[in-house]
CSV table of C-alpha atoms in Angstrom, one decimal:
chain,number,residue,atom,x,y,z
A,1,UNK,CA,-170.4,15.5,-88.9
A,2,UNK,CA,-168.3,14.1,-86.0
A,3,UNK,CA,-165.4,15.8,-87.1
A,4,UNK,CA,-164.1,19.5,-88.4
A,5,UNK,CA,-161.2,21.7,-88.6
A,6,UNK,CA,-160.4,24.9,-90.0
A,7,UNK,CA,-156.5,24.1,-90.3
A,8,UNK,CA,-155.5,27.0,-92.3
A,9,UNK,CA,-157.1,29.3,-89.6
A,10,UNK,CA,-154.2,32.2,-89.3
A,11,UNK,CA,-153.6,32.5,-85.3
A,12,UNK,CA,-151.3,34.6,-83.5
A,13,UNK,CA,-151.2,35.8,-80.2
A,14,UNK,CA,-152.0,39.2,-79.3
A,15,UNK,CA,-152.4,41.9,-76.6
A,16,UNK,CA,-155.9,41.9,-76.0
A,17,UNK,CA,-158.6,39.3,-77.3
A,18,UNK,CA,-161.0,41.2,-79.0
A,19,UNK,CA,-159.0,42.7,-81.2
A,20,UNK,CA,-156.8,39.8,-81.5
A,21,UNK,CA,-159.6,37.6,-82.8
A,22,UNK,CA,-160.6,40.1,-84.9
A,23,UNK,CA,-157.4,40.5,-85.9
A,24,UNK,CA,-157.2,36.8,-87.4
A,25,UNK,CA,-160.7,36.8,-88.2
A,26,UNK,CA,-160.3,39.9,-90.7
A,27,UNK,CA,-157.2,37.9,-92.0
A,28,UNK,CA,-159.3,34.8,-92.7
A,29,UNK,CA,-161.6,36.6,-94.7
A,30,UNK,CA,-158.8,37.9,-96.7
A,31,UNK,CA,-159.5,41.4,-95.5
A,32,UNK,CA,-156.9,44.4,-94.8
A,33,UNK,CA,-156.0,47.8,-96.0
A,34,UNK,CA,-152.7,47.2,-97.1
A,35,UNK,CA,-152.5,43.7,-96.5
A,36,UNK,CA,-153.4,42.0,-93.1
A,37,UNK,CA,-154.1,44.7,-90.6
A,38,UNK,CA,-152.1,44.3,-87.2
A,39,UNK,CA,-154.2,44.2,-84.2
A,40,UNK,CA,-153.4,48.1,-83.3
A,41,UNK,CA,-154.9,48.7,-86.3
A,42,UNK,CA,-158.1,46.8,-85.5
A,43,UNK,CA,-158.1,47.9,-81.8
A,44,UNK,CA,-158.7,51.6,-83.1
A,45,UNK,CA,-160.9,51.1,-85.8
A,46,UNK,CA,-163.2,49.8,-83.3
A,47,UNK,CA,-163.6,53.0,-81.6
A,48,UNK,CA,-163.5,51.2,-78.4
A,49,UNK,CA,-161.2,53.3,-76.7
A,50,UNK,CA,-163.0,54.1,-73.1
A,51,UNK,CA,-161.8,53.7,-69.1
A,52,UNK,CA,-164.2,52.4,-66.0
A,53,UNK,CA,-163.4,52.1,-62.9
A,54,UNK,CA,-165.4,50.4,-60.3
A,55,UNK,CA,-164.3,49.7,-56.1
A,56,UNK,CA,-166.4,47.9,-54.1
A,57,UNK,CA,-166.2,45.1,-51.9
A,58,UNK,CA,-168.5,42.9,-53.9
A,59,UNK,CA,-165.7,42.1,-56.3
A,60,UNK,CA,-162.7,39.9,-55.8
A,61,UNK,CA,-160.2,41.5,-56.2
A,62,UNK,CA,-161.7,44.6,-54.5
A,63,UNK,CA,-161.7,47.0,-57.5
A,64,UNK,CA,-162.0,47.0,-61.1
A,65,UNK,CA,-160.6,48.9,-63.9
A,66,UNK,CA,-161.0,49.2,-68.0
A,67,UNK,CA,-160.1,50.7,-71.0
A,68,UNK,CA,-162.5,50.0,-73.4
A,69,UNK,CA,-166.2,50.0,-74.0
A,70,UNK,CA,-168.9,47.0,-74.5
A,71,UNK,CA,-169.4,46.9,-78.5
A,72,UNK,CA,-166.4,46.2,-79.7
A,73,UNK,CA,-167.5,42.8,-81.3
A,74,UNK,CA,-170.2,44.4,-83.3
A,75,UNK,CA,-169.3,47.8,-83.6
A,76,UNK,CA,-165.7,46.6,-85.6
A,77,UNK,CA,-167.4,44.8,-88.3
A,78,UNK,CA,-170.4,46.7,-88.9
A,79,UNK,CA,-168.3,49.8,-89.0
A,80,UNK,CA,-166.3,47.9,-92.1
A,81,UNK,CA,-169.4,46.8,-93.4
A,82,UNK,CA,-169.9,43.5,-91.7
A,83,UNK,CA,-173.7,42.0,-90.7
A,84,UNK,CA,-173.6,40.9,-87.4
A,85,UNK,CA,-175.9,38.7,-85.6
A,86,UNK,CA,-175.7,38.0,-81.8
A,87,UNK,CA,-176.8,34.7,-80.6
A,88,UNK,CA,-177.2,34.1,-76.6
A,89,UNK,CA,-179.6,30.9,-75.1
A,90,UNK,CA,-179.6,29.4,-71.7
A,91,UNK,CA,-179.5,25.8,-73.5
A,92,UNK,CA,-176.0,24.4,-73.4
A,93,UNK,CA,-177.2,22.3,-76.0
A,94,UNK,CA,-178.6,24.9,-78.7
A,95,UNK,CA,-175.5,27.3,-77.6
A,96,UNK,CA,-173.3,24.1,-79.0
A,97,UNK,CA,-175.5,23.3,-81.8
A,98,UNK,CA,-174.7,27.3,-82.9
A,99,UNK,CA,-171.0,26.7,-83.0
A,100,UNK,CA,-170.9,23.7,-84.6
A,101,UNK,CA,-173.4,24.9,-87.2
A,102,UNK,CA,-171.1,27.9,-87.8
A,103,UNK,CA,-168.2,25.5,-88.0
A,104,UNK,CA,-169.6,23.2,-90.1
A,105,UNK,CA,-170.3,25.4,-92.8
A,106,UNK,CA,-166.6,26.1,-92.5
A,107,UNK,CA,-166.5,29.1,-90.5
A,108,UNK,CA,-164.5,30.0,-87.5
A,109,UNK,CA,-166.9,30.9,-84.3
A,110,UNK,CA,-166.5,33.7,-81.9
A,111,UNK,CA,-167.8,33.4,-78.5
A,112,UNK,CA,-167.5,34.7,-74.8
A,113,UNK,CA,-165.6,32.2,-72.2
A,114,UNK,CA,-165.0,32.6,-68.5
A,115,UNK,CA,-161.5,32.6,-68.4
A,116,UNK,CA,-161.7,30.6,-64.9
A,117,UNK,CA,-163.0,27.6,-67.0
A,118,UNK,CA,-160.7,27.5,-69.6
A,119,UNK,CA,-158.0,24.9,-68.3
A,120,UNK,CA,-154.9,26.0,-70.4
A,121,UNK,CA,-155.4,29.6,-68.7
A,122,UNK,CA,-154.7,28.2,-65.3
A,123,UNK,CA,-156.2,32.0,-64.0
A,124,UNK,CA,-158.4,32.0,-60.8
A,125,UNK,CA,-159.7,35.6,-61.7
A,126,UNK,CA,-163.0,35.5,-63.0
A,127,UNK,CA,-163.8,37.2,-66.2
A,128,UNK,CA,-167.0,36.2,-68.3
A,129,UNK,CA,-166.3,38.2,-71.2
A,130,UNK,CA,-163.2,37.0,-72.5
A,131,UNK,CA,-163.2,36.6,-76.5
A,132,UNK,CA,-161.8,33.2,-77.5
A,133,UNK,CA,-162.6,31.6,-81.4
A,134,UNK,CA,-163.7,28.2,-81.7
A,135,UNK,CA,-162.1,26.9,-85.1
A,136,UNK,CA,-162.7,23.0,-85.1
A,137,UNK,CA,-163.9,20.0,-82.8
A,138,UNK,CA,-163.6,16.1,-82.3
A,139,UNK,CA,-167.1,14.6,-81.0
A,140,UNK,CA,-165.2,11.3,-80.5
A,141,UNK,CA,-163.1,12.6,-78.2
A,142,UNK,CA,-165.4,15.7,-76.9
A,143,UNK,CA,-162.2,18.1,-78.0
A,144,UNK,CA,-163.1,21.5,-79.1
A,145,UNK,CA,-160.4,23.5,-80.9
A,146,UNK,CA,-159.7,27.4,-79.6
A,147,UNK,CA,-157.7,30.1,-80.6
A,148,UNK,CA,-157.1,32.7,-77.9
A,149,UNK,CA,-154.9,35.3,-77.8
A,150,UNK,CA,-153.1,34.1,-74.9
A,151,UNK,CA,-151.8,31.0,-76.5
A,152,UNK,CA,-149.3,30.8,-79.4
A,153,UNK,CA,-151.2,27.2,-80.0
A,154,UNK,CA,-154.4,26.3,-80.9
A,155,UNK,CA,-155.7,24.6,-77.4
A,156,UNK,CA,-157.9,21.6,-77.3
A,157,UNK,CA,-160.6,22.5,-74.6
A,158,UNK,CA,-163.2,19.3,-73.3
A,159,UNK,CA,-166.4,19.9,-74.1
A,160,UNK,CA,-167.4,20.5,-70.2
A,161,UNK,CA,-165.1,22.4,-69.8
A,162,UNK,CA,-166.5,24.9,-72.6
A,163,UNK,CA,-169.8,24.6,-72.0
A,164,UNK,CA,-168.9,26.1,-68.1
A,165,UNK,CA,-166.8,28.5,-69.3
A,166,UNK,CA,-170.3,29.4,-71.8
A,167,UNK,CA,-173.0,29.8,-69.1
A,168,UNK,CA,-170.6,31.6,-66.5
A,169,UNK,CA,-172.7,33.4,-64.4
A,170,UNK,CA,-169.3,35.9,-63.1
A,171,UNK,CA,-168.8,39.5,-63.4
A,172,UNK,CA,-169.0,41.5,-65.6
A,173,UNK,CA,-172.1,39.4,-66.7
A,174,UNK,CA,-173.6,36.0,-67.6
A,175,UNK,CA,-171.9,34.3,-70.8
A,176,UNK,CA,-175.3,32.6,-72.2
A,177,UNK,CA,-173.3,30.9,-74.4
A,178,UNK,CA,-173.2,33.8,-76.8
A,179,UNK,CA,-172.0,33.6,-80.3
A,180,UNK,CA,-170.8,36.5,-82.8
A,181,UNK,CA,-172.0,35.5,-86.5
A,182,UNK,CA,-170.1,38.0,-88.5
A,183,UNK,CA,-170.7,38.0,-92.4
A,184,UNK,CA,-167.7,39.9,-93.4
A,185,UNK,CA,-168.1,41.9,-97.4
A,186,UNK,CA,-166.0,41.2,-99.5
A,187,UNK,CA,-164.2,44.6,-99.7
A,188,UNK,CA,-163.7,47.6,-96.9
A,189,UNK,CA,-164.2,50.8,-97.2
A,190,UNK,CA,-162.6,53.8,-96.9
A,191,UNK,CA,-160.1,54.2,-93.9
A,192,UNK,CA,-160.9,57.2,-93.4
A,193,UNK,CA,-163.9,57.3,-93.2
A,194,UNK,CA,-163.8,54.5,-90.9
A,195,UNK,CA,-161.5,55.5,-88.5
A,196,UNK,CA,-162.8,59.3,-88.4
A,197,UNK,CA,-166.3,57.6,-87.0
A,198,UNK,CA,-164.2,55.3,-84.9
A,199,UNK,CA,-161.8,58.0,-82.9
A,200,UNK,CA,-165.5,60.2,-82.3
A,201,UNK,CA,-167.1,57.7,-80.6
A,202,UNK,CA,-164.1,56.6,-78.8
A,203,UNK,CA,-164.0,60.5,-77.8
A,204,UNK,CA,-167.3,60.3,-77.6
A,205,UNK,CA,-167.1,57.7,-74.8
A,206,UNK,CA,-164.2,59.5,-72.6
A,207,UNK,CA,-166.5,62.7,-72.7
A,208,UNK,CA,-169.8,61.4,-72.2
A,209,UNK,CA,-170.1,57.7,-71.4
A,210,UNK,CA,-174.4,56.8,-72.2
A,211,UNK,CA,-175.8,53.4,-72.1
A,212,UNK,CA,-173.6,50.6,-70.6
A,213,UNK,CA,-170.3,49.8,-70.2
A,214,UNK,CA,-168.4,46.4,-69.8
A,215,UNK,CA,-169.0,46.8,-65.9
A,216,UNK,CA,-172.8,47.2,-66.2
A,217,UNK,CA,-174.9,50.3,-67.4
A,218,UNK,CA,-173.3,53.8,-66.8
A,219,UNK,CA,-175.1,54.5,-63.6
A,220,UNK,CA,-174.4,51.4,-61.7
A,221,UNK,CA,-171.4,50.4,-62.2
A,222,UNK,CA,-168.6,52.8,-60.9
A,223,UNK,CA,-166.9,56.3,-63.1
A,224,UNK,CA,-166.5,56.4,-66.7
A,225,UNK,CA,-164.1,58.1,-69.4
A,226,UNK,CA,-162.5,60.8,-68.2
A,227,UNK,CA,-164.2,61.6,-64.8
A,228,UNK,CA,-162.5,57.8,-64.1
A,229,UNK,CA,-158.9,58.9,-64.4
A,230,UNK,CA,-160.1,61.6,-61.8
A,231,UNK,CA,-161.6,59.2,-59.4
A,232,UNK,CA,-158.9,56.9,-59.6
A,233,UNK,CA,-155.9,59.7,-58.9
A,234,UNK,CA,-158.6,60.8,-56.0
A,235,UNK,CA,-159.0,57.1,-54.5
A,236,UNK,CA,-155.3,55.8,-54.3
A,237,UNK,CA,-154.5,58.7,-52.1
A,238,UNK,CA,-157.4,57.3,-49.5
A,239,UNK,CA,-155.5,53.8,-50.0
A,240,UNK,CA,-152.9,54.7,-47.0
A,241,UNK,CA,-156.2,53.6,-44.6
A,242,UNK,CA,-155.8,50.3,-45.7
A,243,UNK,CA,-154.4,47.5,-43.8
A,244,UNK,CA,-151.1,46.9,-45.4
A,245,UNK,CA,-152.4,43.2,-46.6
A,246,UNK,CA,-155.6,44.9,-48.2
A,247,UNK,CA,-153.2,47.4,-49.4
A,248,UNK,CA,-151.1,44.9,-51.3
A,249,UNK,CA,-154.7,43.6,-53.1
A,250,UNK,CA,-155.0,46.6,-54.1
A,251,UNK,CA,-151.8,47.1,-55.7
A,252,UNK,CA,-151.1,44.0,-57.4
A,253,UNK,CA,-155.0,44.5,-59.1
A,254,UNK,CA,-154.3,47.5,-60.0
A,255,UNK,CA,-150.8,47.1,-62.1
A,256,UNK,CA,-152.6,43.5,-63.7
A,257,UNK,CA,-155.6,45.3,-64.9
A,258,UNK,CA,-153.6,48.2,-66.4
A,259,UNK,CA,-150.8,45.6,-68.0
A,260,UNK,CA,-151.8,42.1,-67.5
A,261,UNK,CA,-155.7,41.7,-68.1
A,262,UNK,CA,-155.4,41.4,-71.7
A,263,UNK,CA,-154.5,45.3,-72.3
A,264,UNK,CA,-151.9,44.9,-74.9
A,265,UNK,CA,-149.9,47.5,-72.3
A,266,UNK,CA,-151.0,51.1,-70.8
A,267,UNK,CA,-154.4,50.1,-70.3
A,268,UNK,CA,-155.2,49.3,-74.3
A,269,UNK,CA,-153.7,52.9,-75.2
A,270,UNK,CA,-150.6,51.0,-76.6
A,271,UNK,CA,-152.8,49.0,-79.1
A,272,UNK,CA,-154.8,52.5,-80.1
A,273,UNK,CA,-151.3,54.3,-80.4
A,274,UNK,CA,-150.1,51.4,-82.4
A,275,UNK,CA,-153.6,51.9,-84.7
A,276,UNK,CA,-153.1,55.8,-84.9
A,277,UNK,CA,-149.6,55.3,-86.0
A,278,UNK,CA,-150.7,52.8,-89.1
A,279,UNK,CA,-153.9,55.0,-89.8
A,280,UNK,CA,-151.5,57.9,-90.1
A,281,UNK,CA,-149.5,56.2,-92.4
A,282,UNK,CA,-152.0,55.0,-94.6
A,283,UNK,CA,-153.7,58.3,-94.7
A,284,UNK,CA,-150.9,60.7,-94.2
A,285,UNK,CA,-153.0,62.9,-91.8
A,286,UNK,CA,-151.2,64.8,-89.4
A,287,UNK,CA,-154.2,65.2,-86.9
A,288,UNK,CA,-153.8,61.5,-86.8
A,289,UNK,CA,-150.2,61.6,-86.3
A,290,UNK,CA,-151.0,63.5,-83.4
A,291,UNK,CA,-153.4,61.5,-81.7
A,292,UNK,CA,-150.8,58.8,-82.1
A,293,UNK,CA,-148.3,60.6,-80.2
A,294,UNK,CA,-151.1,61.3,-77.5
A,295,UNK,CA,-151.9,57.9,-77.2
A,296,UNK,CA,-148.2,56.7,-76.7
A,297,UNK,CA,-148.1,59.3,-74.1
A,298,UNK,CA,-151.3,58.3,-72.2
A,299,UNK,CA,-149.8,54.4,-72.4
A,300,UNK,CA,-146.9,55.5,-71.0
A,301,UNK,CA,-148.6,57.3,-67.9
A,302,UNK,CA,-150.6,54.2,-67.2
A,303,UNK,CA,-147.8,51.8,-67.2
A,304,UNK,CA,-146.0,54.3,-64.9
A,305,UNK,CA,-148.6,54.0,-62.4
A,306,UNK,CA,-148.8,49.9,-62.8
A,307,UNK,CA,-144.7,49.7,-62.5
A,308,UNK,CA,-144.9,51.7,-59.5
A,309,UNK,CA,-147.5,49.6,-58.1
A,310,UNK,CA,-145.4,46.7,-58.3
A,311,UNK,CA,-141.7,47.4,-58.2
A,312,UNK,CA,-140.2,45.2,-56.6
A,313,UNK,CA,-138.2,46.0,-53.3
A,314,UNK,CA,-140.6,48.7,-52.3
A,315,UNK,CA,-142.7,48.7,-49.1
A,316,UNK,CA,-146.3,48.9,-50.3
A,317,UNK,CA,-146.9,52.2,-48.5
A,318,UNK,CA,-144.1,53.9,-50.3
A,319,UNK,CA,-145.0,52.0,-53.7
A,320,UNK,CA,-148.4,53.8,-53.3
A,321,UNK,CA,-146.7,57.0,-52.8
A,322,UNK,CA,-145.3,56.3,-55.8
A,323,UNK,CA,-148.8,55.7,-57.6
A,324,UNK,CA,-150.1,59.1,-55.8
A,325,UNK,CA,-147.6,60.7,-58.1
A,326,UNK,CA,-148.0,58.6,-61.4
A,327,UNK,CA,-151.8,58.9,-60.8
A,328,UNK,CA,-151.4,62.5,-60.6
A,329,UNK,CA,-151.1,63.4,-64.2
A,330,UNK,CA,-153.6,60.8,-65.4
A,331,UNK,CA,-157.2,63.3,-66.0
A,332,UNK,CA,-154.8,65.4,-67.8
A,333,UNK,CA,-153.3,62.7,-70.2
A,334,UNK,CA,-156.7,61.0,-70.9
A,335,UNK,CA,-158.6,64.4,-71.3
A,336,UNK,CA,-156.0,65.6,-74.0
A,337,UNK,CA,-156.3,62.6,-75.6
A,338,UNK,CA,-160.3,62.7,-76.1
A,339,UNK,CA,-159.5,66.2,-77.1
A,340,UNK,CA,-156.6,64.3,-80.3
A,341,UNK,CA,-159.6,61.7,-81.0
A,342,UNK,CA,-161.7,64.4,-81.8
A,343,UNK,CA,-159.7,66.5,-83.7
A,344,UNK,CA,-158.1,63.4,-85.6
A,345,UNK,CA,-161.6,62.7,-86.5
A,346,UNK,CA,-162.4,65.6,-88.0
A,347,UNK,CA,-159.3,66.4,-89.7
A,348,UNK,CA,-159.7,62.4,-91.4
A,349,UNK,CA,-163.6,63.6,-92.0
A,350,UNK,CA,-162.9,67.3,-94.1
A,351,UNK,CA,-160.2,65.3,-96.4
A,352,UNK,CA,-162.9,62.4,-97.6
C-alpha cells in the first residue's frame, strides 16, 4: 500500500501529549465514561501524577524539572483493560515497517519523537520522549501524517525527518523508534475502581519514588516526589551565586518547564485537578472532591513560582526573590496533596 489515511481520526490539541493522545486515542475507539473523556480525565486515570527535579551542568538548559512518572503510556490502558505491547529496534527500517503495519490495518500509531526533529515545532530544546500519533502516510511523496498535541492540524512530517526524530539519541533517553500497540476492550470498567488504583500509585510516587523515572532510574537522576519540592525551594535560594546571565537560564527554564513543556499549566496538577473534578462528578465522592481542590491549589503554587520567574519588568535578582517566596510553600502543597490522593483512593475503594 503506497497510500493510507485515517481521516476520521478525532484530534484536538491539548495540554500535555500523553494524555492528549490518549485522549483522542480513547475517543477513536469509541471509549469514555460518559461520553468522550477530556484529557484531565485521562491525565488522572493514569496515575501519573509525580515531580523530578534534576540540576547539573550536563543538561542544556542547566536543570530539569517534571511532574509525572515514566508509565503513563502503558499504565493508562492496561489499567482500563487495554493489552499493550511495546516495540523498540535500532533499524529505521523495521521501526517504519511497525507503523505502517499498524496503519495499514487501519489503526492510528503512537510513538516517541524528539521534538528537535519535528520541523512544525520549530523548538531547539531537546526532548526524546515526546508522544506524537502517526495516523496516515504518502510513500510517493515520503509524507507521514501526525497528530500532536501542539498543533490544531494534522502535520505532514518527511519521512527523514521522522525517522531522526525516531532514533534520537537526547535526554531523557534514546527514542529506538518505539511504538505503543494498544488493543483497547471494548468496554471500561468501573471508574472507581480505576481511579482509586490510579490516585495510590500517583501517591505512591510522591512518597516513595522506586524504579525509574522519566530522567533515568531513581538513584541517578536527581530528587523525586515530594523530597523534590524540598530540594527545589532549597536550591533557588543558592541561585543568587549565579552570574546574572546564568541566572536568567535558570529562570526562563524554570517557568517553561512548570507551564510551557507540555504541562497543561502548574506543572500537570491542572490536568489532575481537571480529572479529580470529573471523577468527582461521576462518582459523587467527596474524598475526590477534595483531592480536586488540592490539586487546583498545588497548580496554583507552581504557576506562582513560574509567573514570578518571568514577570516581566523585574531585575532577575529580585524575580528570584520572588521565586524564594513562591517556592517556599511548595513541600507543603505537594505533601498534602499525596496525603488527598491517598485518602481519595481509599474513600473511591470502601464504596465499590
Amino acid at each position: 500500500m503506497s497510500e493510507s489515511l485515517l481521516d476520521t481520526y478525532p484530534h484536538r490539541m491539548g495540554g500535555h501529549c500523553g494524555s492528549s493522545a490518549m485522549r483522542d486515542l480513547m475517543e477513536w475507539s469509541g471509549l469514555g465514561f460518559d461520553g468522550p473523556p477530556n484529557e484531565g480525565l485521562v491525565f488522572a486515570l493514569g496515575g501519573a501524577l509525580s515531580l523530578t527535579y534534576v540540576r547539573t551542568d550536563a543538561l542544556v538548559p542547566p536543570l530539569y524539572l517534571v511532574g509525572r512518572g515514566p508509565d503513563f503510556e502503558m499504565d493508562l490502558p492496561r489499567r482500563l483493560g487495554a493489552t499493550v505491547e511495546v516495540r523498540s529496534t535500532d533499524d529505521p527500517q523495521l521501526g517504519w515497517d511497525l507503523v505502517r503495519d499498524e496503519l495499514d490495518r487501519g489503526r492510528p500509531a503512537l510513538v516517541w519523537a524528539e521534538i528537535a526533529e519535528l520541523p512544525y515545532l520549530r523548538v531547539q530544546l531537546r526532548m526524546s520522549r515526546h508522544d506524537i500519533v502517526i495516523v496516515g502516510y504518502d510513500s510517493d511523496a515520503e509524507i507521514a501524517y501526525v497528530a500532536d498535541n501542539d498543533r490544531v492540524e494534522i502535520q505532514q512530517v518527511p519521512f527523514d525527518a521522522l525517522a531522526r526524530a525516531r532514533r534520537s539519541m537526547t535526554f531523557p533517553e534514546p527514542t529506538r523508534h518505539t511504538l505503543f500497540r494498544i488493543d483497547w476492550p471494548e468496554a471500561l470498567p468501573s471508574i472507581a475502581v480505576v481511579a482509586a488504583e490510579a490516585f495510590a500509585q500517583s501517591a505512591a510516587c510522591m512518597r516513595a519514588p522506586a524504579g525509574s523515572t522519566i530522567a533515568g532510574p531513581v538513584e541517578h537522576s536527581g530528587t523525586h516526589g515530594i523530597d523534590a519540592a524540598l530540594a527545589l525551594s532549597s536550591d533557588v535560594v543558592l541561585w543568587h551565586e549565579l552570574p546574572s546571565d546564568v541566572l536568567e537560564v535558570h529562570l526562563f527554564s524554570l517557568g517553561a518547564f512548570i507551564e510551557k513543556a507540555g504541562t497543561g499549566g502548574g506543572l500537570f496538577r491542572r490536568l489532575l485537578a481537571c480529572g479529580c473534578d470529573e471523577i468527582a462528578r461521576l462518582t459523587g465522592d467527596a474524598a475526590t472532591s477534595d483531592l480536586a481542590r488540592d490539586a487546583h491549589r498545588a497548580a496554583a503554587a507552581w504557576t506562582s513560582v513560574a509567573q514570578a520567574a518571568v514577570h516581566k519588568g523585574s531585575t532577575a535578582a529580585t524575580r528570584l526573590d520572588h521565586v524564594i517566596e513562591a517556592a517556599a510553600v511548595l513541600t507543603d502543597t505537594e505533601s498534602s496533596l499525596a496525603t488527598s490522593l491517598d485518602s481519595a483512593a481509599r474513600s473511591l475503594r470502601s464504596a465499590v
